[in-house]
Amino acid sequence: MHVDEAIRSRKSVRRFLPTPIPTSVVHHILDVAARAPSGNNVQPWRVYAVAGEARQRLCDAIVHAATHEADRHLPEYAYYPTTWVEPYLERRRRCGFGLYASLGIGRDDMAARERQMLRNYLFFDAPVGLIVTLDRRLNTGSFMDLGMFIENILIAARAQGLHTCAQAAFAWFHKVARTQLPIGDHEILACGIALGHEDLSAPENAFITERAEVDAFASFHGF
């Protein structure tokens, strides 16, 4: 798959088929992704790949925490702003409204919205889940390094004919993840990633977010 096609066809898939993914394929994706650049080549990331019973135990533990003690859990970094401004607020709204509309969930149907949110912690039924961490002893620049590494995972997965969903929602339940995985105290749980084959029959997977045109975010000087 040409890299342009891999990038353009990447999307957040929110329902996967149960088709198993061989360990060798997951290993290959991570091996390719590890070519991501990082300041002074520090490579500040770690990945915990889960499948089978290990995946189920992690999912069960987080779903239980999310439904019984959610107010006790907070992420170790601020992903979203405390105050939204434009154009980001409108983009966020269009994304949320579009997703729930594709699922037939009304704006006031909070129970259905909660059920959909909880599906994050099942990796949207993907057979493989990745938990990605960052070494907290580093600094803000390493978040840029981590972002490039995560993007490489998503694109390398497309090159294997697979799909993904990057999920910051897992960051809220880092304490639970630590009971299931050997995550060190010096690591920040940055996100999870669902990995598998797209369920083409799922209406939510037909929802594709738009992107701003180049002229809306870039200016050219001296060309």
PDB file of N, CA, C and O in Angstrom, residues 1 6 10 25 28-30 32-33 130 150-165 193-196:
ATOM      1  N   MET A   1       0.848  -1.187   0.000  1.00  0.00           N
ATOM      2  CA  MET A   1       0.000   0.000   0.000  1.00  0.00           C
ATOM      3  C   MET A   1       0.887   1.241   0.000  1.00  0.00           C
ATOM      4  O   MET A   1       1.779   1.372   0.837  1.00  0.00           O
ATOM      5  N   ALA A   6      -2.312   4.719   2.569  1.00  0.00           N
ATOM      6  CA  ALA A   6      -2.399   4.308   3.972  1.00  0.00           C
ATOM      7  C   ALA A   6      -2.853   5.467   4.853  1.00  0.00           C
ATOM      8  O   ALA A   6      -3.701   5.307   5.730  1.00  0.00           O
ATOM      9  N   ARG A  10      -6.710   5.795   6.584  1.00  0.00           N
ATOM     10  CA  ARG A  10      -6.740   5.625   8.031  1.00  0.00           C
ATOM     11  C   ARG A  10      -7.946   6.355   8.602  1.00  0.00           C
ATOM     12  O   ARG A  10      -8.273   7.468   8.215  1.00  0.00           O
ATOM     13  N   VAL A  25       2.443 -10.217  13.080  1.00  0.00           N
ATOM     14  CA  VAL A  25       1.953  -9.003  12.423  1.00  0.00           C
ATOM     15  C   VAL A  25       2.034  -7.822  13.386  1.00  0.00           C
ATOM     16  O   VAL A  25       2.461  -6.721  13.012  1.00  0.00           O
ATOM     17  N   HIS A  28       5.592  -6.831  13.701  1.00  0.00           N
ATOM     18  CA  HIS A  28       6.054  -6.112  12.507  1.00  0.00           C
ATOM     19  C   HIS A  28       5.586  -4.661  12.530  1.00  0.00           C
ATOM     20  O   HIS A  28       6.366  -3.739  12.227  1.00  0.00           O
ATOM     21  N   ILE A  29       4.326  -4.431  12.882  1.00  0.00           N
ATOM     22  CA  ILE A  29       3.792  -3.069  12.941  1.00  0.00           C
ATOM     23  C   ILE A  29       4.601  -2.216  13.916  1.00  0.00           C
ATOM     24  O   ILE A  29       4.970  -1.072  13.619  1.00  0.00           O
ATOM     25  N   LEU A  30       4.889  -2.767  15.082  1.00  0.00           N
ATOM     26  CA  LEU A  30       5.652  -2.017  16.083  1.00  0.00           C
ATOM     27  C   LEU A  30       7.097  -1.804  15.642  1.00  0.00           C
ATOM     28  O   LEU A  30       7.692  -0.757  15.925  1.00  0.00           O
ATOM     29  N   VAL A  32       8.123  -1.425  12.543  1.00  0.00           N
ATOM     30  CA  VAL A  32       8.086  -0.334  11.561  1.00  0.00           C
ATOM     31  C   VAL A  32       7.853   0.997  12.271  1.00  0.00           C
ATOM     32  O   VAL A  32       8.531   1.998  11.990  1.00  0.00           O
ATOM     33  N   ALA A  33       6.902   1.025  13.210  1.00  0.00           N
ATOM     34  CA  ALA A  33       6.563   2.263  13.912  1.00  0.00           C
ATOM     35  C   ALA A  33       7.747   2.826  14.690  1.00  0.00           C
ATOM     36  O   ALA A  33       7.864   4.045  14.863  1.00  0.00           O
ATOM     37  N   LEU A 130      -3.445  -2.191  22.351  1.00  0.00           N
ATOM     38  CA  LEU A 130      -2.115  -1.683  22.691  1.00  0.00           C
ATOM     39  C   LEU A 130      -2.266  -0.586  23.739  1.00  0.00           C
ATOM     40  O   LEU A 130      -3.097   0.308  23.586  1.00  0.00           O
ATOM     41  N   ILE A 150       2.948   7.004  17.603  1.00  0.00           N
ATOM     42  CA  ILE A 150       1.582   6.506  17.541  1.00  0.00           C
ATOM     43  C   ILE A 150       1.050   6.566  16.113  1.00  0.00           C
ATOM     44  O   ILE A 150       0.437   5.616  15.613  1.00  0.00           O
ATOM     45  N   GLU A 151       1.289   7.690  15.426  1.00  0.00           N
ATOM     46  CA  GLU A 151       0.847   7.796  14.038  1.00  0.00           C
ATOM     47  C   GLU A 151       1.488   6.710  13.179  1.00  0.00           C
ATOM     48  O   GLU A 151       0.842   6.135  12.306  1.00  0.00           O
ATOM     49  N   ASN A 152       2.751   6.428  13.416  1.00  0.00           N
ATOM     50  CA  ASN A 152       3.408   5.357  12.663  1.00  0.00           C
ATOM     51  C   ASN A 152       2.711   4.016  12.879  1.00  0.00           C
ATOM     52  O   ASN A 152       2.582   3.216  11.953  1.00  0.00           O
ATOM     53  N   ILE A 153       2.267   3.752  14.104  1.00  0.00           N
ATOM     54  CA  ILE A 153       1.528   2.515  14.365  1.00  0.00           C
ATOM     55  C   ILE A 153       0.264   2.465  13.513  1.00  0.00           C
ATOM     56  O   ILE A 153      -0.037   1.447  12.872  1.00  0.00           O
ATOM     57  N   LEU A 154      -0.482   3.565  13.479  1.00  0.00           N
ATOM     58  CA  LEU A 154      -1.738   3.593  12.751  1.00  0.00           C
ATOM     59  C   LEU A 154      -1.516   3.391  11.255  1.00  0.00           C
ATOM     60  O   LEU A 154      -2.282   2.668  10.599  1.00  0.00           O
ATOM     61  N   ILE A 155      -0.466   4.008  10.717  1.00  0.00           N
ATOM     62  CA  ILE A 155      -0.193   3.891   9.280  1.00  0.00           C
ATOM     63  C   ILE A 155       0.389   2.520   8.942  1.00  0.00           C
ATOM     64  O   ILE A 155       0.032   1.914   7.929  1.00  0.00           O
ATOM     65  N   ALA A 156       1.269   2.018   9.794  1.00  0.00           N
ATOM     66  CA  ALA A 156       1.833   0.683   9.551  1.00  0.00           C
ATOM     67  C   ALA A 156       0.745  -0.380   9.609  1.00  0.00           C
ATOM     68  O   ALA A 156       0.791  -1.379   8.875  1.00  0.00           O
ATOM     69  N   ALA A 157      -0.252  -0.190  10.464  1.00  0.00           N
ATOM     70  CA  ALA A 157      -1.380  -1.120  10.524  1.00  0.00           C
ATOM     71  C   ALA A 157      -2.164  -1.118   9.222  1.00  0.00           C
ATOM     72  O   ALA A 157      -2.574  -2.171   8.713  1.00  0.00           O
ATOM     73  N   ARG A 158      -2.382   0.071   8.645  1.00  0.00           N
ATOM     74  CA  ARG A 158      -3.094   0.139   7.362  1.00  0.00           C
ATOM     75  C   ARG A 158      -2.321  -0.593   6.274  1.00  0.00           C
ATOM     76  O   ARG A 158      -2.914  -1.231   5.404  1.00  0.00           O
ATOM     77  N   ALA A 159      -1.001  -0.496   6.315  1.00  0.00           N
ATOM     78  CA  ALA A 159      -0.188  -1.185   5.311  1.00  0.00           C
ATOM     79  C   ALA A 159      -0.356  -2.692   5.393  1.00  0.00           C
ATOM     80  O   ALA A 159      -0.089  -3.408   4.415  1.00  0.00           O
ATOM     81  N   GLN A 160      -0.813  -3.188   6.547  1.00  0.00           N
ATOM     82  CA  GLN A 160      -1.083  -4.614   6.726  1.00  0.00           C
ATOM     83  C   GLN A 160      -2.556  -4.940   6.485  1.00  0.00           C
ATOM     84  O   GLN A 160      -3.001  -6.061   6.779  1.00  0.00           O
ATOM     85  N   GLY A 161      -3.323  -3.965   5.989  1.00  0.00           N
ATOM     86  CA  GLY A 161      -4.739  -4.178   5.739  1.00  0.00           C
ATOM     87  C   GLY A 161      -5.599  -4.124   6.982  1.00  0.00           C
ATOM     88  O   GLY A 161      -6.760  -4.544   6.958  1.00  0.00           O
ATOM     89  N   LEU A 162      -5.047  -3.573   8.065  1.00  0.00           N
ATOM     90  CA  LEU A 162      -5.774  -3.505   9.334  1.00  0.00           C
ATOM     91  C   LEU A 162      -6.214  -2.071   9.618  1.00  0.00           C
ATOM     92  O   LEU A 162      -5.789  -1.128   8.963  1.00  0.00           O
ATOM     93  N   HIS A 163      -7.068  -1.942  10.622  1.00  0.00           N
ATOM     94  CA  HIS A 163      -7.520  -0.632  11.063  1.00  0.00           C
ATOM     95  C   HIS A 163      -7.266  -0.473  12.553  1.00  0.00           C
ATOM     96  O   HIS A 163      -6.963  -1.454  13.264  1.00  0.00           O
ATOM     97  N   THR A 164      -7.416   0.760  13.013  1.00  0.00           N
ATOM     98  CA  THR A 164      -7.090   1.091  14.395  1.00  0.00           C
ATOM     99  C   THR A 164      -8.059   2.136  14.932  1.00  0.00           C
ATOM    100  O   THR A 164      -8.825   2.734  14.189  1.00  0.00           O
ATOM    101  N   CYS A 165      -7.983   2.345  16.232  1.00  0.00           N
ATOM    102  CA  CYS A 165      -8.598   3.510  16.863  1.00  0.00           C
ATOM    103  C   CYS A 165      -7.704   3.915  18.018  1.00  0.00           C
ATOM    104  O   CYS A 165      -7.488   3.123  18.950  1.00  0.00           O
ATOM    105  N   ILE A 193      -4.739   1.731  21.941  1.00  0.00           N
ATOM    106  CA  ILE A 193      -4.987   1.635  20.507  1.00  0.00           C
ATOM    107  C   ILE A 193      -5.659   0.302  20.232  1.00  0.00           C
ATOM    108  O   ILE A 193      -5.124  -0.756  20.581  1.00  0.00           O
ATOM    109  N   ALA A 194      -6.848   0.352  19.628  1.00  0.00           N
ATOM    110  CA  ALA A 194      -7.522  -0.856  19.169  1.00  0.00           C
ATOM    111  C   ALA A 194      -6.955  -1.235  17.806  1.00  0.00           C
ATOM    112  O   ALA A 194      -6.742  -0.369  16.957  1.00  0.00           O
ATOM    113  N   LEU A 195      -6.728  -2.521  17.593  1.00  0.00           N
ATOM    114  CA  LEU A 195      -6.098  -2.993  16.355  1.00  0.00           C
ATOM    115  C   LEU A 195      -6.802  -4.252  15.857  1.00  0.00           C
ATOM    116  O   LEU A 195      -6.937  -5.227  16.607  1.00  0.00           O
ATOM    117  N   GLY A 196      -7.250  -4.226  14.617  1.00  0.00           N
ATOM    118  CA  GLY A 196      -7.908  -5.399  14.061  1.00  0.00           C
ATOM    119  C   GLY A 196      -8.486  -5.136  12.689  1.00  0.00           C
ATOM    120  O   GLY A 196      -8.119  -4.174  12.000  1.00  0.00           O
TER     121      GLY A 196
END
